[in-house]
mmCIF file with all atom_site columns, C-alpha atoms in Angstrom:
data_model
loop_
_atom_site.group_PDB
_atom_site.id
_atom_site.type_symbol
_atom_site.label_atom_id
_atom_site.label_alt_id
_atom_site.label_comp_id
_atom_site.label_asym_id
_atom_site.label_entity_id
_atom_site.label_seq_id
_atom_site.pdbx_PDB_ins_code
_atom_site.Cartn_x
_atom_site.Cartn_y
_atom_site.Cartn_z
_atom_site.occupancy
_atom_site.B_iso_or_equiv
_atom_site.pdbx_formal_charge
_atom_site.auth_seq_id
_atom_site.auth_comp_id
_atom_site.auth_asym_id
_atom_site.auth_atom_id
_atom_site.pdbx_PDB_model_num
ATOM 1   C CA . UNK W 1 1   ? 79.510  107.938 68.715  1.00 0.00 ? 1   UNK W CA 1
ATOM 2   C CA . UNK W 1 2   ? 78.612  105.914 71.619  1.00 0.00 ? 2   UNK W CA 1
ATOM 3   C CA . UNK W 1 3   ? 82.120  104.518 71.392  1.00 0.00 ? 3   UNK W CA 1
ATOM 4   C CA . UNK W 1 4   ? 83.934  108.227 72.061  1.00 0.00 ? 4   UNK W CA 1
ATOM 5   C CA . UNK W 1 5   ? 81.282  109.036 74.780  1.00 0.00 ? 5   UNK W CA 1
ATOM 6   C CA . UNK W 1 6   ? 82.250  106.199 77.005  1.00 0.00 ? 6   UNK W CA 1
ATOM 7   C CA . UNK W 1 7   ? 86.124  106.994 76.112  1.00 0.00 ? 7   UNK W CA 1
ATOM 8   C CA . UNK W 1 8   ? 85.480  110.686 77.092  1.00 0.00 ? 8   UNK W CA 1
ATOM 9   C CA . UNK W 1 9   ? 83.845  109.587 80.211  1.00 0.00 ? 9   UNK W CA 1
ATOM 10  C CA . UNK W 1 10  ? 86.393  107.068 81.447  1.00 0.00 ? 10  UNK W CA 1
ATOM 11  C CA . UNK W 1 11  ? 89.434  110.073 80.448  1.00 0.00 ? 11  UNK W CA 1
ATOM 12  C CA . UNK W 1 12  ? 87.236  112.449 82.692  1.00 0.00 ? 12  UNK W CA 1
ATOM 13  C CA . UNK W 1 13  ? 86.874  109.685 85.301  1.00 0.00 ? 13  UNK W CA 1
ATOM 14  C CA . UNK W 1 14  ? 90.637  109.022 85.376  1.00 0.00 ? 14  UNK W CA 1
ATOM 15  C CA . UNK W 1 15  ? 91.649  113.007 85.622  1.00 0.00 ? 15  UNK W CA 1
ATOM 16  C CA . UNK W 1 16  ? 89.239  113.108 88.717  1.00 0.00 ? 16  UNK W CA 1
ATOM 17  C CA . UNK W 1 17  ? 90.223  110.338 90.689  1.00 0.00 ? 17  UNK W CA 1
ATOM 18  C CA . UNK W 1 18  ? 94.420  111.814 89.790  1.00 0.00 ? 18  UNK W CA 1
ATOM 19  C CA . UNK W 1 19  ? 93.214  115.392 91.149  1.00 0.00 ? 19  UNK W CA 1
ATOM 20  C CA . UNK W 1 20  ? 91.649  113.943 94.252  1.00 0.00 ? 20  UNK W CA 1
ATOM 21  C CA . UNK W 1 21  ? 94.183  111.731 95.029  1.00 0.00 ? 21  UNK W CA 1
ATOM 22  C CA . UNK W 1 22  ? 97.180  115.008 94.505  1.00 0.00 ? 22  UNK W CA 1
ATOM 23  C CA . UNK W 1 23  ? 94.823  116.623 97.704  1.00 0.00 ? 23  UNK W CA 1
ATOM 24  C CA . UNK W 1 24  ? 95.549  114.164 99.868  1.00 0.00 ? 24  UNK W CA 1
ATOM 25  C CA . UNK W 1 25  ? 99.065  115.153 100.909 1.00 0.00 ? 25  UNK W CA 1
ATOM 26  C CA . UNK W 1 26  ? 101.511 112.274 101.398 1.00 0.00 ? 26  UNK W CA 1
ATOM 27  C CA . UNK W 1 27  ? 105.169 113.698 102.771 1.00 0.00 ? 27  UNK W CA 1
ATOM 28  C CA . UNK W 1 28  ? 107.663 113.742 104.595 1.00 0.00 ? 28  UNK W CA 1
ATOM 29  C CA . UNK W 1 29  ? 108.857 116.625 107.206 1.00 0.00 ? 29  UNK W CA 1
ATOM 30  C CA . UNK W 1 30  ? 111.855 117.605 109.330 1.00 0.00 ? 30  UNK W CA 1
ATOM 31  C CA . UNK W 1 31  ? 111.330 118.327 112.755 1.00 0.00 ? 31  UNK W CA 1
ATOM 32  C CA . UNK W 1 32  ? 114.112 120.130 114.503 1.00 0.00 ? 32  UNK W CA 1
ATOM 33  C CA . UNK W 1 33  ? 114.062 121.090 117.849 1.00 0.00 ? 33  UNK W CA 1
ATOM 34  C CA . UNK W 1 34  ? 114.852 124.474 118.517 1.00 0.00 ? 34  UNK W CA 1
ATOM 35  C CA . UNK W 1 35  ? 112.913 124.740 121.690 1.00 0.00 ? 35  UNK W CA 1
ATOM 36  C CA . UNK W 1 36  ? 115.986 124.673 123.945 1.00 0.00 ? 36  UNK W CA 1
ATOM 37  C CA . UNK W 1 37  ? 115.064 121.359 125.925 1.00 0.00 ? 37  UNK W CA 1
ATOM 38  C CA . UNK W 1 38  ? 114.381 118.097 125.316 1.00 0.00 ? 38  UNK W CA 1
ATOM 39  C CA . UNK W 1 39  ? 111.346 116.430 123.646 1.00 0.00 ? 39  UNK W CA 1
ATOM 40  C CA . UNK W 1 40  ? 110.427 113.215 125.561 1.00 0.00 ? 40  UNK W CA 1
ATOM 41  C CA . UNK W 1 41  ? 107.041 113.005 123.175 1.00 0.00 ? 41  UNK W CA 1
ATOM 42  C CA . UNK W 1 42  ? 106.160 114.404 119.714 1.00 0.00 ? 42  UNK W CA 1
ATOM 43  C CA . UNK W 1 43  ? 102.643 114.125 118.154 1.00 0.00 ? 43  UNK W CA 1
ATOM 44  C CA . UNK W 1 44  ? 100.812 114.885 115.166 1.00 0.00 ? 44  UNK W CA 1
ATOM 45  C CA . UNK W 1 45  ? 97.188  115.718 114.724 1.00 0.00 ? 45  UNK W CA 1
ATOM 46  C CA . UNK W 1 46  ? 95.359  117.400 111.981 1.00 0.00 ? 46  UNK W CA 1
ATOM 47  C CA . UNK W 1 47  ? 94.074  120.892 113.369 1.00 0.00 ? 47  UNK W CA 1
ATOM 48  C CA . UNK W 1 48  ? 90.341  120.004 113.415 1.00 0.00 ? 48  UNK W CA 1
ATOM 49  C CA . UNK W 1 49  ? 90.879  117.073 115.128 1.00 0.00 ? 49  UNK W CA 1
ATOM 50  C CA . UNK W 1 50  ? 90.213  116.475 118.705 1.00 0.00 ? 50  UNK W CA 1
ATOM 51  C CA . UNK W 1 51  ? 92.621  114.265 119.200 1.00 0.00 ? 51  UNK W CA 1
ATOM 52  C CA . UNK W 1 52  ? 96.581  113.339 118.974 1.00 0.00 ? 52  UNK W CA 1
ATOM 53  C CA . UNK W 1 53  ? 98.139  110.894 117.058 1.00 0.00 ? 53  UNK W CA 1
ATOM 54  C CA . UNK W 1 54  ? 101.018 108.395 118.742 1.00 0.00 ? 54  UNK W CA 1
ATOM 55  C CA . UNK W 1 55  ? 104.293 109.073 119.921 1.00 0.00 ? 55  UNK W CA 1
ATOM 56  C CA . UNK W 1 56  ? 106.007 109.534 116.994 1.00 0.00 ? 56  UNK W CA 1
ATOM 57  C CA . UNK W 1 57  ? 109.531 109.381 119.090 1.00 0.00 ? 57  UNK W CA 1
ATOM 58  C CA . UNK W 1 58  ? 108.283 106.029 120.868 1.00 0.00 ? 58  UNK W CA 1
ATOM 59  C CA . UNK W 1 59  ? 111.462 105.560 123.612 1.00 0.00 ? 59  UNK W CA 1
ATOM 60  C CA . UNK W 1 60  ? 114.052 108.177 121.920 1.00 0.00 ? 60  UNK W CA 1
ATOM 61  C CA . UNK W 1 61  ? 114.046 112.207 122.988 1.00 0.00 ? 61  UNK W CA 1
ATOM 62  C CA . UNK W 1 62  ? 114.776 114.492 120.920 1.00 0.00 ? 62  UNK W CA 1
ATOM 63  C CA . UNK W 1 63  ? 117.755 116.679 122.108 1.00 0.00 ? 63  UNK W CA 1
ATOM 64  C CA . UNK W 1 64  ? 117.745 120.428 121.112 1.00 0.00 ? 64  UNK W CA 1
ATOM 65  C CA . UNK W 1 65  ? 118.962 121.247 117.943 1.00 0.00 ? 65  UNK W CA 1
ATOM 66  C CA . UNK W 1 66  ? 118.609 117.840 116.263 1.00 0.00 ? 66  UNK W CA 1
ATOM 67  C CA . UNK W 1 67  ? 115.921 116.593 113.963 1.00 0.00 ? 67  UNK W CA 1
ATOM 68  C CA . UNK W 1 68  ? 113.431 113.741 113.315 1.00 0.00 ? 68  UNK W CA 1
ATOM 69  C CA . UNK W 1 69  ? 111.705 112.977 109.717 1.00 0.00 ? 69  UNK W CA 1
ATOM 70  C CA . UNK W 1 70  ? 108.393 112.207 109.890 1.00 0.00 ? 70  UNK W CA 1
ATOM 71  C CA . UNK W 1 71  ? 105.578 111.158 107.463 1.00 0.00 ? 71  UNK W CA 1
ATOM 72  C CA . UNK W 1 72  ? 102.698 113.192 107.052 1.00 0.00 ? 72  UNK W CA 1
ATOM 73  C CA . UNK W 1 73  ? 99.773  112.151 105.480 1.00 0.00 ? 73  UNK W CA 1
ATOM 74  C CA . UNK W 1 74  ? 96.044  112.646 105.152 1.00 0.00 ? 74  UNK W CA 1
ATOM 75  C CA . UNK W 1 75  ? 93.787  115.970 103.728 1.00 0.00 ? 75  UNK W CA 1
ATOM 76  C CA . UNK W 1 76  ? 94.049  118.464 106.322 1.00 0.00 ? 76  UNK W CA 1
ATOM 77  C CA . UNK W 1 77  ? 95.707  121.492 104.798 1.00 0.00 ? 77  UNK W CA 1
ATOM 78  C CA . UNK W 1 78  ? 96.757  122.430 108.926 1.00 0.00 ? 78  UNK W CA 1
ATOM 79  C CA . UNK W 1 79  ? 98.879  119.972 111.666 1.00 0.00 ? 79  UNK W CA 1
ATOM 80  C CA . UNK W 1 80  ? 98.953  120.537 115.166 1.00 0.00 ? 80  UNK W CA 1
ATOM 81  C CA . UNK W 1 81  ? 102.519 119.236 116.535 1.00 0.00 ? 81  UNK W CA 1
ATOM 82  C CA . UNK W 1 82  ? 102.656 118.374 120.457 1.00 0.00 ? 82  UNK W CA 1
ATOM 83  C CA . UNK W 1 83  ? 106.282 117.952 122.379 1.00 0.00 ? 83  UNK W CA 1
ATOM 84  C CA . UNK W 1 84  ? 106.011 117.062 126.109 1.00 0.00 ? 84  UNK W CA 1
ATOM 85  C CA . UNK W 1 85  ? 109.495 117.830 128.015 1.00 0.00 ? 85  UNK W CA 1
ATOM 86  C CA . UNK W 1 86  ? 111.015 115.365 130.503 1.00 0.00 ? 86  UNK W CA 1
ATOM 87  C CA . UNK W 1 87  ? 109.102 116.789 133.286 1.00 0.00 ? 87  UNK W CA 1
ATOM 88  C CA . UNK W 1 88  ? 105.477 116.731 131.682 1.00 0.00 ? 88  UNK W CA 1
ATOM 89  C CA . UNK W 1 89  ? 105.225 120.497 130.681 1.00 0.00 ? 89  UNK W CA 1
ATOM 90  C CA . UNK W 1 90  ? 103.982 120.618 127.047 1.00 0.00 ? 90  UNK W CA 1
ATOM 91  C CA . UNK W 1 91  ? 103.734 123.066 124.324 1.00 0.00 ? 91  UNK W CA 1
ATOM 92  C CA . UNK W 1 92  ? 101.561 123.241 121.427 1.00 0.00 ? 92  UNK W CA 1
ATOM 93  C CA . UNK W 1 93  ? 102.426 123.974 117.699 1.00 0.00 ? 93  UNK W CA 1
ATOM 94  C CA . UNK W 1 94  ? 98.857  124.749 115.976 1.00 0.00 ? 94  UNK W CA 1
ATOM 95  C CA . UNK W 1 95  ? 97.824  125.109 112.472 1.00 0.00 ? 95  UNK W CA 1
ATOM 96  C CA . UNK W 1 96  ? 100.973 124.374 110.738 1.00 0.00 ? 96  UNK W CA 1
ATOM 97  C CA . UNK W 1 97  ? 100.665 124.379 107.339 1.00 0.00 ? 97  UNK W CA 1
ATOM 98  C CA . UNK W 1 98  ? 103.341 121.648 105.748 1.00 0.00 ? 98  UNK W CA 1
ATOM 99  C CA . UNK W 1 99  ? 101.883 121.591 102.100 1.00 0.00 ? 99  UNK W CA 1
ATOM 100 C CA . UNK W 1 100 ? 105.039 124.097 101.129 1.00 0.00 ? 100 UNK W CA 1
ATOM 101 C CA . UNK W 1 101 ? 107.541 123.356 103.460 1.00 0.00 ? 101 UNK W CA 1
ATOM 102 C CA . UNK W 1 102 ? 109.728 120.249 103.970 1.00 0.00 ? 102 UNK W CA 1
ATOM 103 C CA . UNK W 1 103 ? 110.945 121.489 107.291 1.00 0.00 ? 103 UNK W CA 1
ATOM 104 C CA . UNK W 1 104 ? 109.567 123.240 110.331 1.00 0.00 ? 104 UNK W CA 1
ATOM 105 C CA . UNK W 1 105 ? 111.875 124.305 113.876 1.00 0.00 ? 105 UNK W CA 1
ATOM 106 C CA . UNK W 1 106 ? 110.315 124.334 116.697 1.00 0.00 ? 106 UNK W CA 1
ATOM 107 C CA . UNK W 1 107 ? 110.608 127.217 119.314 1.00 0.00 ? 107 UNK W CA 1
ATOM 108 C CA . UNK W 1 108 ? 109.738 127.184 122.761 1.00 0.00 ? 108 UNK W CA 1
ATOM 109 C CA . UNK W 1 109 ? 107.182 129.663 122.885 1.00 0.00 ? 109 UNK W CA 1
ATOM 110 C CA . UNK W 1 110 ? 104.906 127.578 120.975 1.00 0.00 ? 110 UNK W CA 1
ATOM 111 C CA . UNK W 1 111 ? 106.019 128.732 117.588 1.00 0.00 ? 111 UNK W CA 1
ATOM 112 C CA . UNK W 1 112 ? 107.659 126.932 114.651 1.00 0.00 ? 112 UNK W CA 1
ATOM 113 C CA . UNK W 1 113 ? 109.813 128.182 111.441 1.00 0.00 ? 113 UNK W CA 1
ATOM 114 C CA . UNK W 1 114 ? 108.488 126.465 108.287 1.00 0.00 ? 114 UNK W CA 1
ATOM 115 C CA . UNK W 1 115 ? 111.074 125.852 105.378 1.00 0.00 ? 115 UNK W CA 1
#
């Protein structure tokens, strides 16, 4: 008895730790620029947080119409996506949900098409 008690515990143990590691989302994600001008910077930050991640484009840009992949990783269910042009102006993507889609296009007005 004491035998299929700690069995059923370590089974119940097991499916938890499998269902909270499937949260965390672990992916990867086209970005394609479809904003019309070039993107000197790209970052990534969950929604809730106050702060951006690094450069994900480091010294490339980001031409219109072509893409980067990027990994995506962490718990937040929304992304915030931030792409700075060649002269400084910037435009925010917020609460981007990337759980379904394996691709998003950015738009200039701040908008982005999921896929």
């Amino acid at each position: 008895m004491l035998k299929n008690k700690f069995f059923t515990t370590m089974i119940l143990a097991a499916a938890l730790t499998m269902l909270l590691a499937a949260t965390a989302m672990a992916k990867e994600i086209v970005v394609m620029n479809g904003t019309g001008f070039e993107i000197h910077a790209l970052a990534l930050s969950p929604s809730e947080s106050g702060n951006w991640g690094p450069d994900l484009l480091g010294d490339d840009i980001l031409k219109p119409g072509e893409g980067l992949k990027i990994n995506i990783s962490g718990d937040a269910n929304n992304w915030d996506l931030g792409a700075q042009d060649g002269d400084g102006g910037q435009v925010t993507f917020q609460n981007l949900d990337f759980r379904n889609a394996s691709q998003i296009t950015l738009h200039a007005d701040g908008t982005g098409t999921l896929q």
